[in-house]
mmCIF file of C-alpha atoms in Angstrom:
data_model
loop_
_atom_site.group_PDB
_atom_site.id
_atom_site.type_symbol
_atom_site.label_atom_id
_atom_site.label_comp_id
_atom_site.label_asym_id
_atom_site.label_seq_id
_atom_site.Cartn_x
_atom_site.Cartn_y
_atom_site.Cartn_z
ATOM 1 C CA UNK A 1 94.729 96.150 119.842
ATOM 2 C CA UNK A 2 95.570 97.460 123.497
ATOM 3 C CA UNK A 3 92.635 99.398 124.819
ATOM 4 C CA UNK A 4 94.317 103.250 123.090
ATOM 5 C CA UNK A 5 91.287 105.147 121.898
ATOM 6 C CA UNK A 6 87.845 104.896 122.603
ATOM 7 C CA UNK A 7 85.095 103.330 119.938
ATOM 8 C CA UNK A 8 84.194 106.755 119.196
ATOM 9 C CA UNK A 9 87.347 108.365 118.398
ATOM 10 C CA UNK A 10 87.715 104.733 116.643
ATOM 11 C CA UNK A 11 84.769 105.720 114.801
ATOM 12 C CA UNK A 12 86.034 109.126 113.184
ATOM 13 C CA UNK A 13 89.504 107.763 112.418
ATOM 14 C CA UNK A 14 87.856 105.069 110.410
ATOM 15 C CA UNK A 15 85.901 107.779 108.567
ATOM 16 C CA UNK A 16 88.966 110.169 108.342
ATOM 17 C CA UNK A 17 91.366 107.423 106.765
ATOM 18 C CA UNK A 18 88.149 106.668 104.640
ATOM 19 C CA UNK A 19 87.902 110.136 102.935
ATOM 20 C CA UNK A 20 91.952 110.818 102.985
ATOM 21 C CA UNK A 21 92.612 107.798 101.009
ATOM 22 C CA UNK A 22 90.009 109.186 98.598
ATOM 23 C CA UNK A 23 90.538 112.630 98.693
ATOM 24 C CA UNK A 24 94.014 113.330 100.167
ATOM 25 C CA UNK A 25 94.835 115.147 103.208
ATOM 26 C CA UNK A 26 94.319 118.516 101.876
ATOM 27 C CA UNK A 27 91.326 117.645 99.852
ATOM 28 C CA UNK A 28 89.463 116.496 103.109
ATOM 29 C CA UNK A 29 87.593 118.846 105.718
ATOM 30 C CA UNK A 30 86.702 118.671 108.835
ATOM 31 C CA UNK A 31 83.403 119.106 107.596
ATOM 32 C CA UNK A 32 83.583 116.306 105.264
ATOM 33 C CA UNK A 33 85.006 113.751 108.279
ATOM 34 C CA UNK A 34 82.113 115.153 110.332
ATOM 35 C CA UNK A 35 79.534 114.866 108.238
ATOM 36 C CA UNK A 36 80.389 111.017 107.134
ATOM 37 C CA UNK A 37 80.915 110.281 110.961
ATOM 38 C CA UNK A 38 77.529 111.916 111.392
ATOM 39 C CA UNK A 39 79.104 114.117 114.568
ATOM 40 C CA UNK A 40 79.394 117.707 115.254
ATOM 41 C CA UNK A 41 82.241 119.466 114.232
ATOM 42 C CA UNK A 42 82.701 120.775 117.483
ATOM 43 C CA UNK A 43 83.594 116.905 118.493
ATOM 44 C CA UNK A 44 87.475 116.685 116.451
ATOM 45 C CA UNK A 45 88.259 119.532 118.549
ATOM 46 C CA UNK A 46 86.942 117.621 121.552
ATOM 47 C CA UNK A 47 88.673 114.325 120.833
ATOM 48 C CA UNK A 48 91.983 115.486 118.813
ATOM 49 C CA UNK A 49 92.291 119.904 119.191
ATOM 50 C CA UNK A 50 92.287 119.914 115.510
ATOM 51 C CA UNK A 51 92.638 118.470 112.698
ATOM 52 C CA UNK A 52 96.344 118.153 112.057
ATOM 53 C CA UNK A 53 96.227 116.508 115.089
ATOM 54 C CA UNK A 54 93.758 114.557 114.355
ATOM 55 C CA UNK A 55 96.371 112.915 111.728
ATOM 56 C CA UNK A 56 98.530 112.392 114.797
ATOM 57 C CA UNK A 57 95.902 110.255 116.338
ATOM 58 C CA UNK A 58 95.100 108.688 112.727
ATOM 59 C CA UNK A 59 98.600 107.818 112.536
ATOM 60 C CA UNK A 60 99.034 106.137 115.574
ATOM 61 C CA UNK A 61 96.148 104.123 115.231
ATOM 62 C CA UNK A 62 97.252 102.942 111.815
ATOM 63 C CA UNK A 63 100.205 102.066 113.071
ATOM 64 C CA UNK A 64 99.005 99.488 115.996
ATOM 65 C CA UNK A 65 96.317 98.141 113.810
ATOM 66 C CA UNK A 66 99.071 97.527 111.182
ATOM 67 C CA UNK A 67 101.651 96.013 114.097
ATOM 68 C CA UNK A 68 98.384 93.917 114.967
ATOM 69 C CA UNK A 69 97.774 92.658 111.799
ATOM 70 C CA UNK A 70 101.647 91.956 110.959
ATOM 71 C CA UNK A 71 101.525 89.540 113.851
ATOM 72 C CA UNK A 72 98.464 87.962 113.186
ATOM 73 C CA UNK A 73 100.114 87.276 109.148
ATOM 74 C CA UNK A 74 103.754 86.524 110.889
ATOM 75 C CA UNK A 75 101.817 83.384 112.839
ATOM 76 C CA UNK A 76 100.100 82.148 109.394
ATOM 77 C CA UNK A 77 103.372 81.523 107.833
ATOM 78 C CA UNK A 78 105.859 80.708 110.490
ATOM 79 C CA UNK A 79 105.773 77.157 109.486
ATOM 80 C CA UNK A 80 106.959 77.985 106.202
ATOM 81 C CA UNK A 81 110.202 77.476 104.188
ATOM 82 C CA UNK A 82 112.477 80.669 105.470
ATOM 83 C CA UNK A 83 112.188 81.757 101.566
ATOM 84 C CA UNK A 84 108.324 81.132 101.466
ATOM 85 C CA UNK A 85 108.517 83.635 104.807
ATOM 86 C CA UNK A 86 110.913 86.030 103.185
ATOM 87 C CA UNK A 87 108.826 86.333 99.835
ATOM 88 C CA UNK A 88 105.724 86.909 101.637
ATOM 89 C CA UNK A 89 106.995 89.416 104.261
ATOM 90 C CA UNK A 90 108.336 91.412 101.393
ATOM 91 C CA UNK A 91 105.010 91.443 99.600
ATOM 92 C CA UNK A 92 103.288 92.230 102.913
ATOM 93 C CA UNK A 93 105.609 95.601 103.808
ATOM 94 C CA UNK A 94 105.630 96.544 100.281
ATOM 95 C CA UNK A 95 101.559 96.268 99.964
ATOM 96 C CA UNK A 96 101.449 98.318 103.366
ATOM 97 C CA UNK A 97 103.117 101.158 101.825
ATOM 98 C CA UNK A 98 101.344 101.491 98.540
ATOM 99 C CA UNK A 99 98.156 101.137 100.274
ATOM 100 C CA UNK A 100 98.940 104.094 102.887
ATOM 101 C CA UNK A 101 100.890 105.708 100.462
ATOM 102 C CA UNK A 102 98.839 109.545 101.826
ATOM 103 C CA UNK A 103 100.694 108.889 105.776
ATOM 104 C CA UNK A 104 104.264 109.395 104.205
ATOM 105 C CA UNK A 105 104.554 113.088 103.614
ATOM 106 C CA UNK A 106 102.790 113.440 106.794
ATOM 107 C CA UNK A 107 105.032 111.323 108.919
ATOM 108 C CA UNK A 108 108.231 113.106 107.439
ATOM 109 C CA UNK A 109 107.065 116.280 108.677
ATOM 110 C CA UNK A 110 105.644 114.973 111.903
ATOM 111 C CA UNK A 111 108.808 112.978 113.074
ATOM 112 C CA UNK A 112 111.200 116.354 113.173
ATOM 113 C CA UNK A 113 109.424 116.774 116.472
ATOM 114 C CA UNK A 114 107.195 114.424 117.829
ATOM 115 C CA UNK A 115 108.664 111.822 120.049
ATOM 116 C CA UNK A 116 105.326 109.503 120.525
ATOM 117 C CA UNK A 117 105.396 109.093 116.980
ATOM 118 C CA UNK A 118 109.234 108.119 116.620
ATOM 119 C CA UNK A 119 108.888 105.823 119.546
ATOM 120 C CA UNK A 120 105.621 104.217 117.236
ATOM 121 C CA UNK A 121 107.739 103.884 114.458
ATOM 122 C CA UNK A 122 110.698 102.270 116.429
ATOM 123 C CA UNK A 123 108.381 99.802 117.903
ATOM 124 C CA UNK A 124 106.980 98.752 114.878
ATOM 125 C CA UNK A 125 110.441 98.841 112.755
ATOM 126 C CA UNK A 126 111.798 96.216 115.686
ATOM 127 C CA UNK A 127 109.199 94.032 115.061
ATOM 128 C CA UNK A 128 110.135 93.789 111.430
ATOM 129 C CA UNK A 129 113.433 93.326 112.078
ATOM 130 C CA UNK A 130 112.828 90.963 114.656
ATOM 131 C CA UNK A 131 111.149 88.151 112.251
ATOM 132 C CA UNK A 132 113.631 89.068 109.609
ATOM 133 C CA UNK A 133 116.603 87.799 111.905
ATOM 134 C CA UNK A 134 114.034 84.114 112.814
ATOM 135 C CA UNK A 135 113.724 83.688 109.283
ATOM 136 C CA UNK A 136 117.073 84.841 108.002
ATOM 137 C CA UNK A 137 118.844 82.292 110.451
ATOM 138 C CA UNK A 138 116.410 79.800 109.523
ATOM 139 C CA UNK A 139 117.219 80.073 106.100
ATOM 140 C CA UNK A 140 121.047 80.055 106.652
ATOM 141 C CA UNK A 141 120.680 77.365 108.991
ATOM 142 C CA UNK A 142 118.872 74.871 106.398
ATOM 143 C CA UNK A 143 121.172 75.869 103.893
ATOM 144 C CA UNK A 144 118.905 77.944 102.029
ATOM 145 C CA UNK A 145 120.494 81.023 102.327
ATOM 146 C CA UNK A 146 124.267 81.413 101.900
ATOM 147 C CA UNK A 147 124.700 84.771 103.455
ATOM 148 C CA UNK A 148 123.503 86.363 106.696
ATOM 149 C CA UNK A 149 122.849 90.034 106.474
ATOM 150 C CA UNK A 150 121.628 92.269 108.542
ATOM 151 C CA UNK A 151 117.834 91.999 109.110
ATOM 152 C CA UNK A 152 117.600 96.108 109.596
ATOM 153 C CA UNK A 153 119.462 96.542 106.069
ATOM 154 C CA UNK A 154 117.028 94.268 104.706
ATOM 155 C CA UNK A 155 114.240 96.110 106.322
ATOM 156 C CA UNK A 156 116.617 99.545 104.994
ATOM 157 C CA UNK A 157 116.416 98.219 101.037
ATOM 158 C CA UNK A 158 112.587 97.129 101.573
ATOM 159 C CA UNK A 159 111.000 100.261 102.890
ATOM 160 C CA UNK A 160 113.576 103.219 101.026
ATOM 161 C CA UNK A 161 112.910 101.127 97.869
ATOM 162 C CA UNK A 162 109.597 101.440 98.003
ATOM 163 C CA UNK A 163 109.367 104.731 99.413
ATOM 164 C CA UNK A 164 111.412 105.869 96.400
ATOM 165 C CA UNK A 165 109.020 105.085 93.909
ATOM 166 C CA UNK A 166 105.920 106.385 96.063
ATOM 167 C CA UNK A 167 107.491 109.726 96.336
ATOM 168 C CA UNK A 168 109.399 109.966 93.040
ATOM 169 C CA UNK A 169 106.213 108.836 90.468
ATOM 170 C CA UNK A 170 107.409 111.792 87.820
ATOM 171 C CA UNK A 171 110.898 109.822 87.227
ATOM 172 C CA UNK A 172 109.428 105.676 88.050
ATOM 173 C CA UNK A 173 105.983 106.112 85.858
ATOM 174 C CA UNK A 174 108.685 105.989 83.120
ATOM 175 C CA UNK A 175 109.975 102.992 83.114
ATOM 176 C CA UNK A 176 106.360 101.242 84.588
ATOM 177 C CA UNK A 177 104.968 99.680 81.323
ATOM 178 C CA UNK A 178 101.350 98.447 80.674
ATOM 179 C CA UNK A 179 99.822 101.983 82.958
ATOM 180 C CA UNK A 180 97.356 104.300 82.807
ATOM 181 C CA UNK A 181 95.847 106.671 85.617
ATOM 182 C CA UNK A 182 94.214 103.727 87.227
ATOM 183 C CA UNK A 183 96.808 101.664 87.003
ATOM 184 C CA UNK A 184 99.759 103.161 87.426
ATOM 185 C CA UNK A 185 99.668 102.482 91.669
ATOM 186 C CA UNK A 186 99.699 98.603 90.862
ATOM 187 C CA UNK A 187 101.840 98.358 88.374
ATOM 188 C CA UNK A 188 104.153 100.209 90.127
ATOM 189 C CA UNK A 189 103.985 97.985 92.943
ATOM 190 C CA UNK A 190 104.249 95.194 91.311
ATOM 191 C CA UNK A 191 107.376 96.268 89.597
ATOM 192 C CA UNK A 192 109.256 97.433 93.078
ATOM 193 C CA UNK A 193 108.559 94.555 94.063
ATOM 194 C CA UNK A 194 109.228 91.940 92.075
ATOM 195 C CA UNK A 195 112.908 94.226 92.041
ATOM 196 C CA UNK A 196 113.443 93.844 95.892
ATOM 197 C CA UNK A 197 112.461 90.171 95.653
ATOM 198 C CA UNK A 198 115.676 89.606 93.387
ATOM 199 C CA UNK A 199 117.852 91.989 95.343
ATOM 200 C CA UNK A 200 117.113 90.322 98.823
ATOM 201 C CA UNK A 201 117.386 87.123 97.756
ATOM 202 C CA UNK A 202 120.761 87.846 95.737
ATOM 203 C CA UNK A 203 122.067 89.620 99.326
ATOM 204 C CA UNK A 204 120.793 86.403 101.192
ATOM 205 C CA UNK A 205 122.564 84.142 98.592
ATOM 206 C CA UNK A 206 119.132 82.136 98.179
ATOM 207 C CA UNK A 207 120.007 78.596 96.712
ATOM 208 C CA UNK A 208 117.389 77.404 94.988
ATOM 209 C CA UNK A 209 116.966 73.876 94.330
#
């Protein structure tokens, strides 16, 4: 990961996304982060002005770990069949967003006016979209696929899918069967996706032998 924060403000964030995940956003303290983190509080104002920024910082970091570890999977499965790649890619963006599920209210407040974040974002959406084309053509080109859409529609149906359900549980929890409290996150995932893993492959035209 290019040399962005320091191990200390590494540190915190670590702690921070710790507790949020837990807790929530608003559930969390400063005190809490700071007491994990074994710091002053007087340090988040040092290293971040507060904590909303803090989140700023959180965010960003999130999303170059998460760019980092996208190319580190994209490299275990080039060699694939272009379907192999496209199943797996799915599962991988769909995971991403259950599991930070507590960044997206955040982000859609953050984005109306912060530009470091949108140019984040539209970094990491390119890179997406990027190994979506490679394996779209691949598949097209071995016959696989029948139809060439566009990689950032794919990338469109993927993330708003999944966003849906994150943000709409009230209406989706009723048609997730088999849930309870604990369960419901999985199950839910597991049903989005195995949805967008017939809708891509129906827009791709996958011909399966």
């Amino acid at each position: 990961m290019k040399k962005k924060f320091t191990e200390k403000q590494i540190h915190i964030l670590d702690i921070a996304e710790e507790l949020i995940a837990k807790k929530g956003y608003e559930g969390t303290s400063v005190r809490d982060i700071c007491s994990k983190a074994n710091i002053n509080v007087a340090m988040i104002s040092y290293y971040f002005g507060s904590k909303e920024k803090m989140m700023s910082y959180l965010y960003q970091y999130r999303v170059l770990k998460t760019r980092e570890n996208f190319s580190e999977f994209a490299d275990t499965i080039k060699d694939g069949k272009p379907e192999m790649q496209m199943k797996e890619i799915i599962k991988y963006i769909v995971a991403q967003l259950f599991k930070y599920n507590y960044f997206h209210g955040f982000v859609t407040q953050e984005l109306r006016h912060t530009d470091n974040l949108k140019d984040e974002l539209l970094d990491f959406y390119q890179l997406f979209v990027k190994k979506l084309d490679e394996v779209i053509k691949k598949g097209v080109a071995s016959g696989v696929f029948t139809f060439t859409p566009k990689p950032e529609d794919i990338l469109t149906t993927i993330i708003g899918s999944t966003l849906f359900v994150i943000r709409n549980r009230n209406f989706y929890e009723l048609y997730v069967p088999n849930k309870s409290e604990e369960t419901y996150s999985k199950e839910a995932e597991k049903k989005v996706r195995m949805n967008l893993l017939m809708s891509v492959f129906a827009i791709l035209g996958y011909a399966a032998d």
